[in-house]
Amino acid sequence: MRLILLGPPGAGKGTQAQMLKEKFRIPQISTGDILRQAVKDDTELGVQAKSFMDSGQLVPDDVVIGLIKARIKQVDCEAGFILDGFPRTIVQAEKLSETLTDMSLAIDVVVDLEVDADEVINRLTGRSTCPDCGTMFHEESRPPKVQGVCDGCGGSLAQRQDDNEETILKRLEVYQESTAPLKEFYKKGGNLKTVTARGSAEEIFSRVCEMVQ
Ligand code: AMP
């Protein structure tokens, strides 16, 4: 199964992608995670991406398209993959579709996670992530058993640098302008499914599963 998760920052794409990855045993491909790792490792890609990420802007299309083209050709993607945070512009969506067509493949389903802007701000400001295993927590809705410590691997939880109110507002603006038009793009293709991203991660996951199965 080849699946795209759409939705604004804070819609829960990362959490749902992790749950889908476990259920369907296919890789989660998060351009945000790949870019954050590159920043952490101080690679050429990281240096190129950092200022865009810190200011809530999109990293240039050709950079992320190159990343995805290489990633989906890897052997672990043969049975499918979950795209989390890609595509984010119409150009990215067009290039993805061209690449898949060249490989005689296609996207099976696009799940759009719908959530209100107020809810997004609350979710993102209260969120922390384990830098070691990627598990996400929230101070109200999904608190770790021990404050600041990952339940899964014991890593020290950290807040993302771009999860501050000013950058969140910029990210939401960029989402409206560049990414929201993808809903129309995929609606025309006939494989867009809309899911209300309200309630617990498990409740949202059961709605997502109904749509993809
Ligand atoms: P995310 O973890 O998906 O919220 O992404 C964090 C940041 O990485 C975004 O605010 C962008 O700066 C950058 N980024 C992630 N995915 C993309 C993409 N598909 N296109 C451009 N920039 C991206």
mmCIF file of C-alpha atoms and ligand atoms in Angstrom:
data_model
loop_
_atom_site.group_PDB
_atom_site.id
_atom_site.type_symbol
_atom_site.label_atom_id
_atom_site.label_comp_id
_atom_site.label_asym_id
_atom_site.label_seq_id
_atom_site.Cartn_x
_atom_site.Cartn_y
_atom_site.Cartn_z
ATOM 1 C CA MET A 1 0.000 0.000 0.000
ATOM 2 C CA ARG A 2 1.266 3.476 -0.917
ATOM 3 C CA LEU A 3 -0.296 6.124 1.235
ATOM 4 C CA ILE A 4 0.023 9.884 1.707
ATOM 5 C CA LEU A 5 -0.921 11.617 4.966
ATOM 6 C CA LEU A 6 -2.005 15.207 4.407
ATOM 7 C CA GLY A 7 -2.990 17.793 6.986
ATOM 8 C CA PRO A 8 -1.690 20.909 8.722
ATOM 9 C CA PRO A 9 1.199 20.850 11.187
ATOM 10 C CA GLY A 10 -0.116 19.305 14.395
ATOM 11 C CA ALA A 11 -2.849 17.260 12.703
ATOM 12 C CA GLY A 12 -1.129 14.132 14.003
ATOM 13 C CA LYS A 13 0.425 12.884 10.756
ATOM 14 C CA GLY A 14 3.542 11.614 12.536
ATOM 15 C CA THR A 15 1.580 9.725 15.207
ATOM 16 C CA GLN A 16 -0.770 8.151 12.645
ATOM 17 C CA ALA A 17 2.155 7.288 10.361
ATOM 18 C CA GLN A 18 3.891 5.460 13.223
ATOM 19 C CA MET A 19 0.723 3.484 13.971
ATOM 20 C CA LEU A 20 0.161 2.649 10.281
ATOM 21 C CA LYS A 21 3.799 1.579 9.937
ATOM 22 C CA GLU A 22 3.324 -0.974 12.722
ATOM 23 C CA LYS A 23 0.012 -2.251 11.430
ATOM 24 C CA PHE A 24 0.954 -2.577 7.754
ATOM 25 C CA ARG A 25 4.697 -3.219 8.208
ATOM 26 C CA ILE A 26 5.687 -0.635 5.613
ATOM 27 C CA PRO A 27 8.118 2.248 6.173
ATOM 28 C CA GLN A 28 7.113 5.714 7.304
ATOM 29 C CA ILE A 29 8.880 8.327 5.203
ATOM 30 C CA SER A 30 8.896 11.681 6.954
ATOM 31 C CA THR A 31 10.734 14.445 5.117
ATOM 32 C CA GLY A 32 10.690 16.455 8.375
ATOM 33 C CA ASP A 33 12.481 13.624 10.241
ATOM 34 C CA ILE A 34 15.019 13.167 7.426
ATOM 35 C CA LEU A 35 15.745 16.910 7.398
ATOM 36 C CA ARG A 36 15.967 17.153 11.226
ATOM 37 C CA GLN A 37 18.457 14.264 11.241
ATOM 38 C CA ALA A 38 20.516 16.029 8.566
ATOM 39 C CA VAL A 39 20.529 19.216 10.682
ATOM 40 C CA LYS A 40 21.595 17.208 13.743
ATOM 41 C CA ASP A 41 24.387 15.514 11.759
ATOM 42 C CA ASP A 42 25.413 18.883 10.311
ATOM 43 C CA THR A 43 25.501 17.497 6.762
ATOM 44 C CA GLU A 44 25.404 19.671 3.641
ATOM 45 C CA LEU A 45 21.657 18.986 3.386
ATOM 46 C CA GLY A 46 21.172 19.993 7.016
ATOM 47 C CA VAL A 47 23.058 23.242 6.587
ATOM 48 C CA GLN A 48 20.953 24.009 3.487
ATOM 49 C CA ALA A 49 17.639 23.186 5.247
ATOM 50 C CA LYS A 50 18.120 24.657 8.733
ATOM 51 C CA SER A 51 17.236 28.307 8.173
ATOM 52 C CA PHE A 52 14.043 27.368 6.273
ATOM 53 C CA MET A 53 12.988 24.978 9.021
ATOM 54 C CA ASP A 54 13.741 27.354 11.887
ATOM 55 C CA SER A 55 11.647 30.087 10.287
ATOM 56 C CA GLY A 56 8.707 27.800 9.442
ATOM 57 C CA GLN A 57 9.286 28.036 5.675
ATOM 58 C CA LEU A 58 9.385 25.154 3.234
ATOM 59 C CA VAL A 59 12.733 23.754 2.159
ATOM 60 C CA PRO A 60 13.082 24.230 -1.653
ATOM 61 C CA ASP A 61 11.152 21.711 -3.760
ATOM 62 C CA ASP A 62 14.162 20.327 -5.656
ATOM 63 C CA VAL A 63 15.884 19.400 -2.365
ATOM 64 C CA VAL A 64 12.963 17.401 -0.927
ATOM 65 C CA ILE A 65 11.998 15.897 -4.295
ATOM 66 C CA GLY A 66 15.564 14.554 -4.659
ATOM 67 C CA LEU A 67 15.337 13.027 -1.175
ATOM 68 C CA ILE A 68 12.034 11.295 -1.833
ATOM 69 C CA LYS A 69 13.017 9.994 -5.267
ATOM 70 C CA ALA A 70 16.027 8.258 -3.752
ATOM 71 C CA ARG A 71 14.113 6.993 -0.694
ATOM 72 C CA ILE A 72 11.150 5.365 -2.456
ATOM 73 C CA LYS A 73 13.510 3.404 -4.710
ATOM 74 C CA GLN A 74 15.030 1.637 -1.713
ATOM 75 C CA VAL A 75 14.244 -2.037 -1.268
ATOM 76 C CA ASP A 76 12.201 -1.641 1.941
ATOM 77 C CA CYS A 77 9.643 0.416 -0.024
ATOM 78 C CA GLU A 78 8.794 -2.427 -2.408
ATOM 79 C CA ALA A 79 5.670 -3.441 -0.468
ATOM 80 C CA GLY A 80 4.618 0.180 -0.019
ATOM 81 C CA PHE A 81 5.243 3.228 2.159
ATOM 82 C CA ILE A 82 3.592 5.984 4.146
ATOM 83 C CA LEU A 83 4.497 9.527 3.147
ATOM 84 C CA ASP A 84 4.304 11.860 6.133
ATOM 85 C CA GLY A 85 4.907 15.537 5.338
ATOM 86 C CA PHE A 86 5.482 15.027 1.610
ATOM 87 C CA PRO A 87 4.222 16.310 -0.791
ATOM 88 C CA ARG A 88 3.703 19.836 0.514
ATOM 89 C CA THR A 89 3.391 21.728 -2.772
ATOM 90 C CA ILE A 90 1.720 21.045 -6.117
ATOM 91 C CA VAL A 91 5.158 20.800 -7.776
ATOM 92 C CA GLN A 92 6.176 18.100 -5.257
ATOM 93 C CA ALA A 93 2.925 16.197 -5.909
ATOM 94 C CA GLU A 94 3.427 16.353 -9.677
ATOM 95 C CA LYS A 95 7.033 15.149 -9.443
ATOM 96 C CA LEU A 96 5.998 12.323 -7.101
ATOM 97 C CA SER A 97 3.348 11.177 -9.490
ATOM 98 C CA GLU A 98 5.826 11.311 -12.450
ATOM 99 C CA THR A 99 8.398 9.303 -10.476
ATOM 100 C CA LEU A 100 5.834 6.660 -9.503
ATOM 101 C CA THR A 101 4.520 6.419 -13.067
ATOM 102 C CA ASP A 102 8.093 5.819 -14.289
ATOM 103 C CA MET A 103 8.282 2.974 -11.753
ATOM 104 C CA SER A 104 4.838 1.640 -12.918
ATOM 105 C CA LEU A 105 3.427 2.456 -9.479
ATOM 106 C CA ALA A 106 0.786 4.804 -8.064
ATOM 107 C CA ILE A 107 -0.503 6.214 -4.783
ATOM 108 C CA ASP A 108 -3.394 4.093 -3.466
ATOM 109 C CA VAL A 109 -4.890 6.480 -0.952
ATOM 110 C CA VAL A 110 -4.430 10.031 0.341
ATOM 111 C CA VAL A 111 -5.726 10.608 3.869
ATOM 112 C CA ASP A 112 -6.401 14.217 4.810
ATOM 113 C CA LEU A 113 -6.417 14.753 8.590
ATOM 114 C CA GLU A 114 -8.731 17.679 9.327
ATOM 115 C CA VAL A 115 -8.230 19.772 12.450
ATOM 116 C CA ASP A 116 -8.996 23.360 13.622
ATOM 117 C CA ALA A 117 -6.217 25.973 13.836
ATOM 118 C CA ASP A 118 -6.807 26.553 17.613
ATOM 119 C CA GLU A 119 -6.429 22.868 18.315
ATOM 120 C CA VAL A 120 -3.218 22.780 16.267
ATOM 121 C CA ILE A 121 -1.586 25.519 18.350
ATOM 122 C CA ASN A 122 -2.474 23.711 21.595
ATOM 123 C CA ARG A 123 -1.167 20.397 20.263
ATOM 124 C CA LEU A 124 2.118 21.787 18.995
ATOM 125 C CA THR A 125 3.015 23.966 21.965
ATOM 126 C CA GLY A 126 2.431 21.021 24.354
ATOM 127 C CA ARG A 127 4.238 18.447 22.262
ATOM 128 C CA SER A 128 7.562 16.773 22.958
ATOM 129 C CA THR A 129 9.393 14.137 20.943
ATOM 130 C CA CYS A 130 11.981 11.507 21.700
ATOM 131 C CA PRO A 131 15.021 12.350 19.545
ATOM 132 C CA ASP A 132 16.190 8.720 19.773
ATOM 133 C CA CYS A 133 13.094 6.747 18.662
ATOM 134 C CA GLY A 134 10.768 9.481 17.354
ATOM 135 C CA THR A 135 7.845 8.731 19.723
ATOM 136 C CA MET A 136 5.677 11.783 20.325
ATOM 137 C CA PHE A 137 4.038 12.876 23.578
ATOM 138 C CA HIS A 138 1.722 15.680 24.655
ATOM 139 C CA GLU A 139 1.581 17.192 28.133
ATOM 140 C CA GLU A 140 -2.252 16.823 28.272
ATOM 141 C CA SER A 141 -3.388 14.186 25.813
ATOM 142 C CA ARG A 142 -0.441 11.758 25.832
ATOM 143 C CA PRO A 143 1.852 12.483 28.781
ATOM 144 C CA PRO A 144 4.915 10.268 29.298
ATOM 145 C CA LYS A 145 4.848 8.108 32.451
ATOM 146 C CA VAL A 146 7.873 10.003 33.789
ATOM 147 C CA GLN A 147 8.103 13.671 32.869
ATOM 148 C CA GLY A 148 10.746 14.341 30.221
ATOM 149 C CA VAL A 149 11.511 10.638 29.661
ATOM 150 C CA CYS A 150 10.429 8.511 26.673
ATOM 151 C CA ASP A 151 8.174 5.588 27.718
ATOM 152 C CA GLY A 152 9.529 3.459 24.883
ATOM 153 C CA CYS A 153 13.309 3.802 25.030
ATOM 154 C CA GLY A 154 14.100 5.995 28.039
ATOM 155 C CA GLY A 155 15.486 8.835 25.850
ATOM 156 C CA SER A 156 15.287 12.466 27.028
ATOM 157 C CA LEU A 157 12.259 14.179 25.481
ATOM 158 C CA ALA A 158 12.801 17.475 23.689
ATOM 159 C CA GLN A 159 10.583 20.156 22.201
ATOM 160 C CA ARG A 160 11.096 20.798 18.500
ATOM 161 C CA GLN A 161 12.802 24.080 17.729
ATOM 162 C CA ASP A 162 9.962 25.099 15.388
ATOM 163 C CA ASP A 163 7.197 24.308 17.948
ATOM 164 C CA ASN A 164 7.030 27.874 19.314
ATOM 165 C CA GLU A 165 4.007 30.088 18.746
ATOM 166 C CA GLU A 166 5.598 32.472 16.229
ATOM 167 C CA THR A 167 6.965 29.690 14.007
ATOM 168 C CA ILE A 168 3.766 27.649 14.354
ATOM 169 C CA LEU A 169 1.732 30.581 12.991
ATOM 170 C CA LYS A 170 4.139 30.879 10.052
ATOM 171 C CA ARG A 171 3.917 27.138 9.389
ATOM 172 C CA LEU A 172 0.114 27.340 9.379
ATOM 173 C CA GLU A 173 0.224 30.242 6.925
ATOM 174 C CA VAL A 174 2.601 28.316 4.653
ATOM 175 C CA TYR A 175 0.300 25.282 4.936
ATOM 176 C CA GLN A 176 -2.759 27.291 3.822
ATOM 177 C CA GLU A 177 -0.914 28.844 0.932
ATOM 178 C CA SER A 178 1.161 25.956 -0.441
ATOM 179 C CA THR A 179 -0.132 22.641 0.944
ATOM 180 C CA ALA A 180 -3.924 22.994 1.342
ATOM 181 C CA PRO A 181 -4.345 23.160 -2.492
ATOM 182 C CA LEU A 182 -3.165 19.534 -2.583
ATOM 183 C CA LYS A 183 -6.610 18.467 -1.325
ATOM 184 C CA GLU A 184 -8.146 19.659 -4.611
ATOM 185 C CA PHE A 185 -5.269 18.064 -6.551
ATOM 186 C CA TYR A 186 -5.896 14.630 -5.009
ATOM 187 C CA LYS A 187 -9.689 15.007 -5.023
ATOM 188 C CA LYS A 188 -9.461 15.261 -8.804
ATOM 189 C CA GLY A 189 -7.388 12.059 -8.820
ATOM 190 C CA GLY A 190 -10.242 10.377 -6.914
ATOM 191 C CA ASN A 191 -8.264 8.938 -4.016
ATOM 192 C CA LEU A 192 -8.669 11.576 -1.300
ATOM 193 C CA LYS A 193 -10.234 10.447 2.003
ATOM 194 C CA THR A 194 -10.994 12.957 4.728
ATOM 195 C CA VAL A 195 -10.696 11.994 8.393
ATOM 196 C CA THR A 196 -11.665 14.156 11.377
ATOM 197 C CA ALA A 197 -8.531 14.342 13.500
ATOM 198 C CA ARG A 198 -10.383 14.911 16.796
ATOM 199 C CA GLY A 199 -10.195 12.644 19.857
ATOM 200 C CA SER A 200 -7.437 10.300 20.975
ATOM 201 C CA ALA A 201 -4.713 9.001 18.660
ATOM 202 C CA GLU A 202 -6.387 5.555 18.843
ATOM 203 C CA GLU A 203 -9.815 6.952 17.867
ATOM 204 C CA ILE A 204 -8.312 8.799 14.916
ATOM 205 C CA PHE A 205 -6.373 5.678 13.934
ATOM 206 C CA SER A 206 -9.519 3.562 13.762
ATOM 207 C CA ARG A 207 -11.082 6.167 11.422
ATOM 208 C CA VAL A 208 -7.929 6.171 9.290
ATOM 209 C CA CYS A 209 -7.973 2.364 9.084
ATOM 210 C CA GLU A 210 -11.605 2.371 7.928
ATOM 211 C CA MET A 211 -10.568 4.631 5.077
ATOM 212 C CA VAL A 212 -7.523 2.708 3.951
ATOM 213 C CA GLN A 213 -8.806 -0.835 4.119
HETATM 214 P P1 AMP B 1 7.434 18.430 9.653
HETATM 215 O O1 AMP B 1 8.209 17.609 10.618
HETATM 216 O O2 AMP B 1 6.767 17.629 8.590
HETATM 217 O O3 AMP B 1 6.484 19.389 10.339
HETATM 218 O O4 AMP B 1 8.502 19.366 8.878
HETATM 219 C C1 AMP B 1 9.321 20.271 9.579
HETATM 220 C C2 AMP B 1 9.913 21.266 8.595
HETATM 221 O O5 AMP B 1 10.724 20.575 7.621
HETATM 222 C C3 AMP B 1 8.899 22.058 7.766
HETATM 223 O O6 AMP B 1 8.395 23.195 8.445
HETATM 224 C C4 AMP B 1 9.751 22.430 6.549
HETATM 225 O O7 AMP B 1 10.645 23.475 6.848
HETATM 226 C C5 AMP B 1 10.588 21.170 6.329
HETATM 227 N N1 AMP B 1 9.897 20.199 5.443
HETATM 228 C C6 AMP B 1 9.431 18.961 5.778
HETATM 229 N N2 AMP B 1 8.860 18.369 4.727
HETATM 230 C C7 AMP B 1 8.945 19.244 3.688
HETATM 231 C C8 AMP B 1 8.507 19.222 2.346
HETATM 232 N N3 AMP B 1 7.860 18.162 1.820
HETATM 233 N N4 AMP B 1 8.776 20.311 1.574
HETATM 234 C C9 AMP B 1 9.441 21.364 2.059
HETATM 235 N N5 AMP B 1 9.857 21.468 3.330
HETATM 236 C C10 AMP B 1 9.627 20.414 4.152
#
